[in-house]
C-alpha cells in the first residue's frame, strides 16, 4: 500500500515534465485500426478503492497497479508488427495476496501490399457492433475478458484478449469486406497469471464474413455471417444513421438456430448537445437468456446452478435475463481538461440496477480520476447478487 501511494504521488509530481504522446484510440467498428504516429506507447495506472459489501456490515479496501503497452511498428515496406499487452496487479486489504493477470491483447503481423488491401495473422482484438452497452454481433467477445478493471463499455471492449486468426480486408469507396478464420488451439481456458489463454480465445474453429457499406442519407450498414464447428451459422446486422445534426440512431441484430431460432438485439440513439454533452439510451434483448419464469426458477434452485449460469454469462459478455436498458452520458469538456461520464444499467426482469460515475482530469501526460459505483437489487437479482453494494476508487494514469 505504501509503495502504491508513493507511486501515485510520484506520477502527480512528474506530470509537468512529461512529453506529449499520442493518445491511444479505439478502432473503427468496421475498419482496421489507425496506425499511430509513435511506434510505442505505454502507461502505468494506480488505483486505490474502498467498497461496502452487500451485507452492509463490512468494508473492503482494494488496490491495483496496471501496466499497458502498445507497439505498432513498420518492419519493412508494407509490413508492420502490432503488440498490445496489459498486466494487472490487484490485492485486497493492507496485507492481502497479490493477484497477477496478464492479458496478451494483440500480437500480429500485418501485410498491406496495396492501400485498399490488408492481410493480418496472429492474435487480433476484432470488435463489431454499433451499440454501446451490449453488442450481440461482437462474435469474438466470448472468453475475451481475463481482468475487468472498469464497467465502462469502452474499457470492456479495449482491455480484452483477441483471438488468433487469419484476417483479410478489401476496401473500396464507402465500403469494405472482411474475412476471418480463427482455428481451434485449445479446449480449456486457463487461469494462470501469464497464460496466453488459447483455450478461451480459440476454443473451436470459427469463421466470419463481414460486408460494410456506406449508404445514402448518412446511413451505414453491415451484414455479418459467423459460424463455428459446433453450432449453426449466425447472421448479424448493424445499421446506423443521422436523424438530425444532433441525433444518431443505431440498431444491432443477430439471428441463428441454438437449436431454436434465437434473436438478440440492441437498439438506441445518441443525442449530442451543442455544449458537447452526449446522452445514449439503449434497449437490449437476448433471446438466449433467461425469461422471467426461468430466472425465478434459477434463483429458487440449487445455488451452484445459479452461480454456474452467472459465470457462463460473464464469460460470453451476454445478458443474464432477456431484457435490459442502459443510459450512458459523456461530457468531455465540462471544464477545460475535465471529463465526466456516467452509466446506468437496469434489468427489466428483476428491476435491479447498477450506476457508475467517473470524473477525469487530463494533464499533459497524466490523468487523475475518481469513480463511484452502486449496485442495487434483491438478493440473487442481476445486480443485487454482486458482492459490493457500493464502491469508490481514485486513479492516476501516467503516459510515457
Coordinates of C-alpha atoms in Angstrom, one line a residue:
X1 CA 0.0 0.0 0.0
X2 CA 2.8 2.4 0.9
X3 CA 4.6 1.6 -2.4
X4 CA 1.4 2.3 -4.4
X5 CA 0.8 5.6 -2.6
X6 CA 4.3 6.7 -3.4
X7 CA 3.8 5.8 -7.0
X8 CA 0.6 7.8 -7.2
X9 CA 2.3 10.8 -5.7
X10 CA 5.3 10.4 -8.0
X11 CA 3.1 10.4 -11.0
X12 CA 1.4 13.6 -10.0
X13 CA 4.7 15.3 -9.2
X14 CA 6.3 14.5 -12.6
X15 CA 3.3 15.5 -14.7
X16 CA 4.7 18.9 -15.6
X17 CA 7.9 17.4 -17.0
X18 CA 6.2 14.8 -19.3
X19 CA 6.5 14.8 -23.1
X20 CA 3.5 14.8 -25.4
X21 CA 2.4 11.4 -26.7
X22 CA -0.3 10.2 -29.0
X23 CA -3.5 9.1 -27.2
X24 CA -4.5 5.5 -27.7
X25 CA -7.7 5.4 -29.8
X26 CA -10.2 2.6 -30.4
X27 CA -10.5 1.1 -33.8
X28 CA -13.5 2.0 -36.0
X29 CA -16.1 -0.7 -35.7
X30 CA -15.8 -1.9 -39.3
X31 CA -12.3 -0.8 -40.3
X32 CA -8.7 -1.5 -39.4
X33 CA -7.1 0.4 -36.5
X34 CA -5.3 3.6 -37.4
X35 CA -1.6 3.5 -37.3
X36 CA -0.2 5.7 -34.5
X37 CA 2.5 8.3 -35.3
X38 CA 4.6 6.8 -32.5
X39 CA 5.8 3.2 -32.7
X40 CA 5.3 2.6 -29.0
X41 CA 3.1 4.0 -26.3
X42 CA 2.6 2.7 -22.7
X43 CA 1.2 3.8 -19.4
X44 CA 1.1 2.9 -15.8
X45 CA -2.1 3.2 -13.7
X46 CA -2.5 3.0 -10.0
X47 CA -5.9 2.7 -8.2
X48 CA -7.0 2.9 -4.5
X49 CA -10.5 1.8 -3.7
X50 CA -12.9 1.2 -0.8
X51 CA -16.1 -0.9 -1.1
X52 CA -19.0 -1.6 1.1
X53 CA -20.3 -5.2 0.8
X54 CA -23.9 -6.2 0.3
X55 CA -24.3 -7.3 3.9
X56 CA -23.7 -3.7 4.9
X57 CA -21.6 -4.5 7.9
X58 CA -18.2 -4.7 6.4
X59 CA -15.9 -2.8 4.1
X60 CA -13.1 -3.8 1.8
X61 CA -10.1 -1.9 0.7
X62 CA -8.7 -2.6 -2.8
X63 CA -5.6 -1.6 -4.7
X64 CA -4.5 -2.1 -8.2
X65 CA -1.4 -1.4 -10.3
X66 CA -1.6 -1.8 -14.1
X67 CA 0.9 -1.6 -16.9
X68 CA -0.3 -1.3 -20.5
X69 CA 1.9 -1.4 -23.6
X70 CA 1.2 -0.9 -27.3
X71 CA 3.7 -1.4 -30.1
X72 CA 2.8 -0.7 -33.7
X73 CA 6.0 -0.7 -35.9
X74 CA 6.8 -0.9 -39.5
X75 CA 9.5 -3.6 -40.1
X76 CA 9.9 -3.5 -43.9
X77 CA 7.9 -2.0 -46.7
X78 CA 4.2 -3.0 -46.5
X79 CA 4.8 -5.0 -43.3
X80 CA 4.1 -4.0 -39.7
X81 CA 4.0 -5.8 -36.3
X82 CA 1.5 -5.0 -33.6
X83 CA 1.7 -5.9 -30.0
X84 CA -0.5 -4.8 -27.1
X85 CA -0.3 -6.3 -23.6
X86 CA -1.6 -5.4 -20.2
X87 CA -0.6 -6.6 -16.7
X88 CA -2.9 -6.1 -13.8
X89 CA -1.8 -6.5 -10.2
X90 CA -4.6 -6.3 -7.6
X91 CA -4.9 -7.0 -3.9
X92 CA -7.4 -6.5 -1.1
X93 CA -6.8 -5.1 2.4
X94 CA -3.4 -3.9 3.5
X95 CA -1.6 -7.2 3.5
X96 CA -3.6 -9.3 1.1
X97 CA -2.1 -11.6 -1.5
X98 CA -1.4 -10.1 -4.9
X99 CA -3.5 -11.3 -7.9
X100 CA -1.5 -11.1 -11.2
X101 CA -3.3 -11.3 -14.5
X102 CA -1.5 -10.6 -17.8
X103 CA -3.7 -10.1 -20.9
X104 CA -2.0 -10.5 -24.3
X105 CA -4.5 -8.4 -26.1
X106 CA -2.9 -8.4 -29.6
X107 CA 0.2 -9.8 -31.3
X108 CA 0.0 -10.0 -35.1
X109 CA 1.8 -9.3 -38.3
X110 CA 0.1 -7.1 -40.9
X111 CA 0.8 -7.0 -44.7
X112 CA -0.6 -4.2 -46.8
X113 CA 0.5 -4.6 -50.4
X114 CA -2.0 -2.0 -51.6
X115 CA -3.8 0.9 -49.9
X116 CA -7.1 -1.0 -50.2
X117 CA -5.9 -4.5 -49.3
X118 CA -4.6 -5.9 -46.0
X119 CA -3.8 -9.3 -44.6
X120 CA -3.2 -9.9 -40.8
X121 CA -2.1 -13.0 -39.0
X122 CA -1.9 -13.5 -35.2
X123 CA -3.9 -12.6 -32.1
X124 CA -6.3 -9.7 -33.0
X125 CA -8.9 -8.0 -30.9
X126 CA -11.5 -7.6 -33.6
X127 CA -14.7 -5.8 -32.5
X128 CA -18.0 -5.5 -34.2
X129 CA -21.3 -3.8 -33.3
X130 CA -22.7 -0.2 -33.4
X131 CA -24.4 -0.4 -30.0
X132 CA -22.7 0.9 -26.9
X133 CA -23.6 -1.3 -23.9
X134 CA -24.4 -4.7 -25.4
X135 CA -23.1 -6.0 -28.8
X136 CA -24.7 -9.3 -29.9
X137 CA -22.8 -9.1 -33.3
X138 CA -19.4 -8.8 -31.5
X139 CA -19.0 -12.5 -32.1
X140 CA -15.4 -12.8 -30.8
X141 CA -16.2 -11.4 -27.4
X142 CA -16.7 -14.8 -25.9
X143 CA -13.9 -15.7 -23.4
X144 CA -12.1 -12.4 -24.2
X145 CA -12.1 -10.9 -20.7
X146 CA -9.4 -12.0 -18.3
X147 CA -9.3 -9.0 -16.0
X148 CA -12.1 -6.4 -15.5
X149 CA -10.8 -3.1 -14.2
X150 CA -13.9 -0.9 -15.1
X151 CA -17.5 -1.4 -16.1
X152 CA -17.2 1.4 -18.7
X153 CA -18.2 -0.1 -22.1
X154 CA -15.1 1.3 -23.8
X155 CA -12.8 -0.4 -21.3
X156 CA -14.6 -3.7 -21.7
X157 CA -14.0 -3.7 -25.4
X158 CA -10.4 -2.4 -25.3
X159 CA -9.0 -4.3 -22.3
X160 CA -9.6 -7.9 -23.5
X161 CA -7.7 -10.6 -25.4
X162 CA -8.2 -11.1 -29.1
X163 CA -8.4 -14.4 -31.0
X164 CA -5.7 -15.9 -33.1
X165 CA -6.9 -15.6 -36.7
X166 CA -6.1 -15.0 -40.3
X167 CA -7.9 -11.9 -41.4
X168 CA -8.2 -10.3 -44.9
X169 CA -9.7 -6.9 -45.7
X170 CA -10.6 -5.3 -49.0
X171 CA -11.7 -1.7 -49.1
X172 CA -13.4 0.4 -51.7
X173 CA -15.1 3.8 -51.7
X174 CA -17.6 3.7 -48.8
X175 CA -17.3 0.0 -48.1
X176 CA -15.3 -3.0 -47.1
X177 CA -15.3 -6.7 -46.9
X178 CA -13.6 -8.7 -44.2
X179 CA -12.9 -12.4 -43.9
X180 CA -11.7 -14.1 -40.8
X181 CA -10.6 -17.7 -40.0
X182 CA -9.8 -18.5 -36.3
X183 CA -8.6 -22.0 -35.7
X184 CA -9.1 -24.1 -32.6
X185 CA -5.9 -24.0 -30.4
X186 CA -7.1 -25.5 -27.0
X187 CA -10.2 -26.7 -25.2
X188 CA -9.9 -25.3 -21.7
X189 CA -9.5 -21.7 -20.5
X190 CA -6.5 -21.1 -18.3
X191 CA -6.5 -19.1 -15.1
X192 CA -2.7 -19.0 -14.8
X193 CA -1.3 -15.4 -14.4
X194 CA 0.8 -15.2 -17.6
X195 CA -1.0 -17.7 -19.8
X196 CA -1.8 -16.7 -23.4
X197 CA -5.1 -18.5 -22.7
X198 CA -5.6 -20.1 -26.1
X199 CA -8.5 -22.2 -24.7
X200 CA -10.5 -19.0 -24.0
X201 CA -9.7 -17.1 -27.2
X202 CA -9.7 -20.1 -29.6
X203 CA -11.8 -22.9 -28.1
X204 CA -13.1 -24.0 -31.5
X205 CA -12.6 -23.2 -35.2
X206 CA -14.6 -20.2 -36.2
X207 CA -15.1 -18.1 -39.3
X208 CA -16.6 -14.7 -40.0
X209 CA -17.5 -12.7 -43.1
X210 CA -18.4 -9.0 -42.8
X211 CA -19.7 -6.7 -45.5
X212 CA -19.9 -3.0 -44.7
X213 CA -21.3 -0.2 -46.9
X214 CA -22.0 3.5 -46.5
X215 CA -25.4 4.2 -47.9
X216 CA -27.4 7.4 -48.8
X217 CA -28.5 10.0 -46.3
X218 CA -25.7 9.2 -43.8
X219 CA -26.8 5.6 -43.4
X220 CA -24.1 3.0 -42.7
X221 CA -24.9 -0.8 -42.8
X222 CA -23.1 -4.0 -42.1
X223 CA -24.0 -7.7 -42.7
X224 CA -22.1 -10.5 -40.9
X225 CA -22.0 -14.3 -41.2
X226 CA -20.4 -16.1 -38.3
X227 CA -20.0 -19.8 -37.6
X228 CA -18.1 -22.4 -35.7
X229 CA -17.6 -26.2 -35.8
X230 CA -20.2 -26.8 -33.0
X231 CA -23.1 -24.6 -33.9
X232 CA -25.4 -23.3 -36.7
X233 CA -24.3 -20.1 -38.6
X234 CA -25.3 -16.8 -37.0
X235 CA -26.3 -13.7 -39.0
X236 CA -25.6 -10.2 -37.8
X237 CA -26.8 -6.8 -38.9
X238 CA -25.7 -3.3 -38.0
X239 CA -27.3 -0.1 -39.1
X240 CA -26.7 3.5 -38.0
X241 CA -27.7 6.9 -39.4
X242 CA -28.3 10.5 -38.6
X243 CA -31.8 11.5 -37.5
X244 CA -30.7 15.1 -37.4
X245 CA -27.5 17.1 -36.8
X246 CA -27.6 16.1 -33.1
X247 CA -29.0 12.6 -33.1
X248 CA -27.6 9.3 -34.2
X249 CA -29.9 6.2 -34.4
X250 CA -28.4 2.7 -34.3
X251 CA -29.6 -0.9 -34.2
X252 CA -27.8 -4.2 -34.0
X253 CA -29.4 -7.6 -34.5
X254 CA -28.3 -11.3 -34.7
X255 CA -30.3 -14.4 -35.5
X256 CA -29.5 -18.1 -35.6
X257 CA -30.5 -21.5 -34.5
X258 CA -29.4 -22.6 -31.0
X259 CA -31.2 -25.1 -31.8
X260 CA -34.4 -23.0 -31.8
X261 CA -34.3 -19.7 -33.8
X262 CA -32.9 -17.1 -31.4
X263 CA -32.8 -13.4 -31.8
X264 CA -30.5 -10.8 -30.0
X265 CA -30.9 -7.1 -30.4
X266 CA -29.5 -3.8 -29.1
X267 CA -31.1 -0.5 -30.4
X268 CA -30.9 3.1 -29.3
X269 CA -29.8 6.6 -30.0
X270 CA -27.2 9.1 -29.1
X271 CA -28.1 12.8 -28.6
X272 CA -25.3 15.3 -28.5
X273 CA -26.0 18.8 -27.2
X274 CA -24.3 22.0 -28.5
X275 CA -22.1 22.1 -25.4
X276 CA -20.7 18.5 -26.2
X277 CA -22.8 16.6 -23.6
X278 CA -23.8 13.2 -25.2
X279 CA -26.6 11.0 -23.9
X280 CA -27.2 7.5 -25.2
X281 CA -30.3 5.4 -24.4
X282 CA -30.3 1.7 -25.4
X283 CA -32.7 -1.2 -25.2
X284 CA -31.2 -4.6 -25.1
X285 CA -32.7 -8.0 -25.8
X286 CA -31.2 -11.5 -25.6
X287 CA -33.4 -14.4 -26.7
X288 CA -30.9 -16.9 -25.4
X289 CA -31.0 -15.5 -21.8
X290 CA -33.5 -16.4 -19.0
X291 CA -37.1 -15.3 -19.2
X292 CA -38.8 -14.0 -16.1
X293 CA -40.1 -17.5 -15.2
X294 CA -36.8 -19.2 -16.0
X295 CA -34.8 -16.5 -13.9
X296 CA -37.1 -17.0 -10.9
X297 CA -36.8 -20.8 -11.1
X298 CA -33.0 -20.5 -11.3
X299 CA -33.0 -18.2 -8.2
X300 CA -35.0 -20.7 -6.3
X301 CA -33.0 -23.7 -7.4
X302 CA -29.6 -25.0 -6.3
X303 CA -27.2 -22.1 -5.6
X304 CA -24.4 -23.9 -7.5
X305 CA -26.6 -23.9 -10.7
X306 CA -27.2 -20.1 -10.3
X307 CA -23.6 -19.2 -10.0
X308 CA -22.6 -21.6 -12.8
X309 CA -25.0 -19.8 -15.1
X310 CA -23.7 -16.4 -13.9
X311 CA -20.2 -17.4 -14.7
X312 CA -21.1 -18.6 -18.2
X313 CA -22.9 -15.4 -18.9
X314 CA -20.0 -13.3 -17.8
X315 CA -17.6 -15.2 -20.0
X316 CA -19.8 -14.6 -23.0
X317 CA -20.4 -10.9 -22.1
X318 CA -24.1 -11.6 -22.5
X319 CA -27.3 -10.7 -20.6
X320 CA -28.4 -12.6 -17.6
X321 CA -32.1 -12.1 -18.4
X322 CA -33.8 -11.4 -21.7
X323 CA -34.5 -7.6 -21.4
X324 CA -32.4 -4.7 -20.1
X325 CA -31.9 -1.0 -20.7
X326 CA -28.8 1.3 -20.5
X327 CA -28.2 5.0 -20.2
X328 CA -24.8 6.4 -20.9
X329 CA -23.7 10.1 -20.6
X330 CA -20.4 11.6 -21.6
X331 CA -19.3 15.2 -21.2
X332 CA -15.7 15.6 -22.5
X333 CA -15.3 19.4 -21.9
X334 CA -17.4 20.4 -18.9
X335 CA -14.4 22.5 -18.0
X336 CA -11.1 22.6 -19.9
X337 CA -9.4 19.2 -19.4
X338 CA -12.3 17.9 -17.2
X339 CA -14.3 14.9 -18.5
X340 CA -17.4 13.4 -16.9
X341 CA -19.0 10.1 -17.7
X342 CA -22.0 8.2 -16.2
X343 CA -23.5 4.8 -16.8
X344 CA -26.8 3.3 -15.6
X345 CA -27.9 -0.3 -16.3
X346 CA -31.4 -1.5 -15.4
X347 CA -32.6 -5.1 -15.7
X348 CA -36.2 -5.2 -16.9
X349 CA -36.9 -8.7 -15.5
X350 CA -35.9 -8.3 -11.8
X351 CA -35.7 -4.4 -11.7
X352 CA -32.2 -4.4 -10.3
X353 CA -29.8 -1.5 -11.1
X354 CA -26.1 -0.6 -11.5
X355 CA -24.9 3.0 -11.6
X356 CA -21.4 4.2 -12.3
X357 CA -19.9 7.7 -12.4
X358 CA -16.4 9.0 -13.3
X359 CA -14.8 12.4 -13.2
X360 CA -11.4 12.5 -15.0
X361 CA -9.0 15.4 -15.3
X362 CA -6.4 15.3 -18.1
X363 CA -2.9 16.8 -17.6
X364 CA -0.2 16.8 -20.3
X365 CA 0.7 13.2 -19.7
X366 CA -1.3 12.3 -16.6
X367 CA -4.9 11.5 -15.9
X368 CA -6.5 11.8 -12.4
X369 CA -9.9 10.2 -12.0
X370 CA -12.5 9.4 -9.3
X371 CA -15.0 6.7 -9.8
X372 CA -18.1 5.6 -7.8
X373 CA -20.4 2.6 -8.4
X374 CA -23.5 1.3 -6.7
X375 CA -25.4 -2.0 -7.2
X376 CA -29.0 -2.2 -6.1
X377 CA -31.5 -5.1 -6.1
X378 CA -32.9 -8.0 -4.3
X379 CA -30.6 -10.9 -3.3
X380 CA -29.8 -13.1 -6.3
X381 CA -31.0 -10.4 -8.7
X382 CA -28.7 -9.4 -11.6
X383 CA -27.0 -6.6 -9.6
X384 CA -28.1 -7.3 -6.1
X385 CA -26.1 -10.5 -6.1
X386 CA -22.9 -8.7 -6.8
X387 CA -20.6 -8.8 -3.7
X388 CA -20.2 -5.0 -3.5
X389 CA -23.1 -2.7 -2.6
X390 CA -21.2 0.4 -3.4
X391 CA -17.6 1.3 -4.1
X392 CA -15.3 4.3 -4.7
X393 CA -11.9 4.5 -6.4
X394 CA -9.2 7.1 -7.0
X395 CA -7.0 6.5 -10.1
X396 CA -3.8 8.0 -11.6
X397 CA -2.7 7.1 -15.1
X398 CA 0.7 8.3 -16.4
X399 CA 1.6 8.1 -20.1
X400 CA 5.2 7.6 -21.1

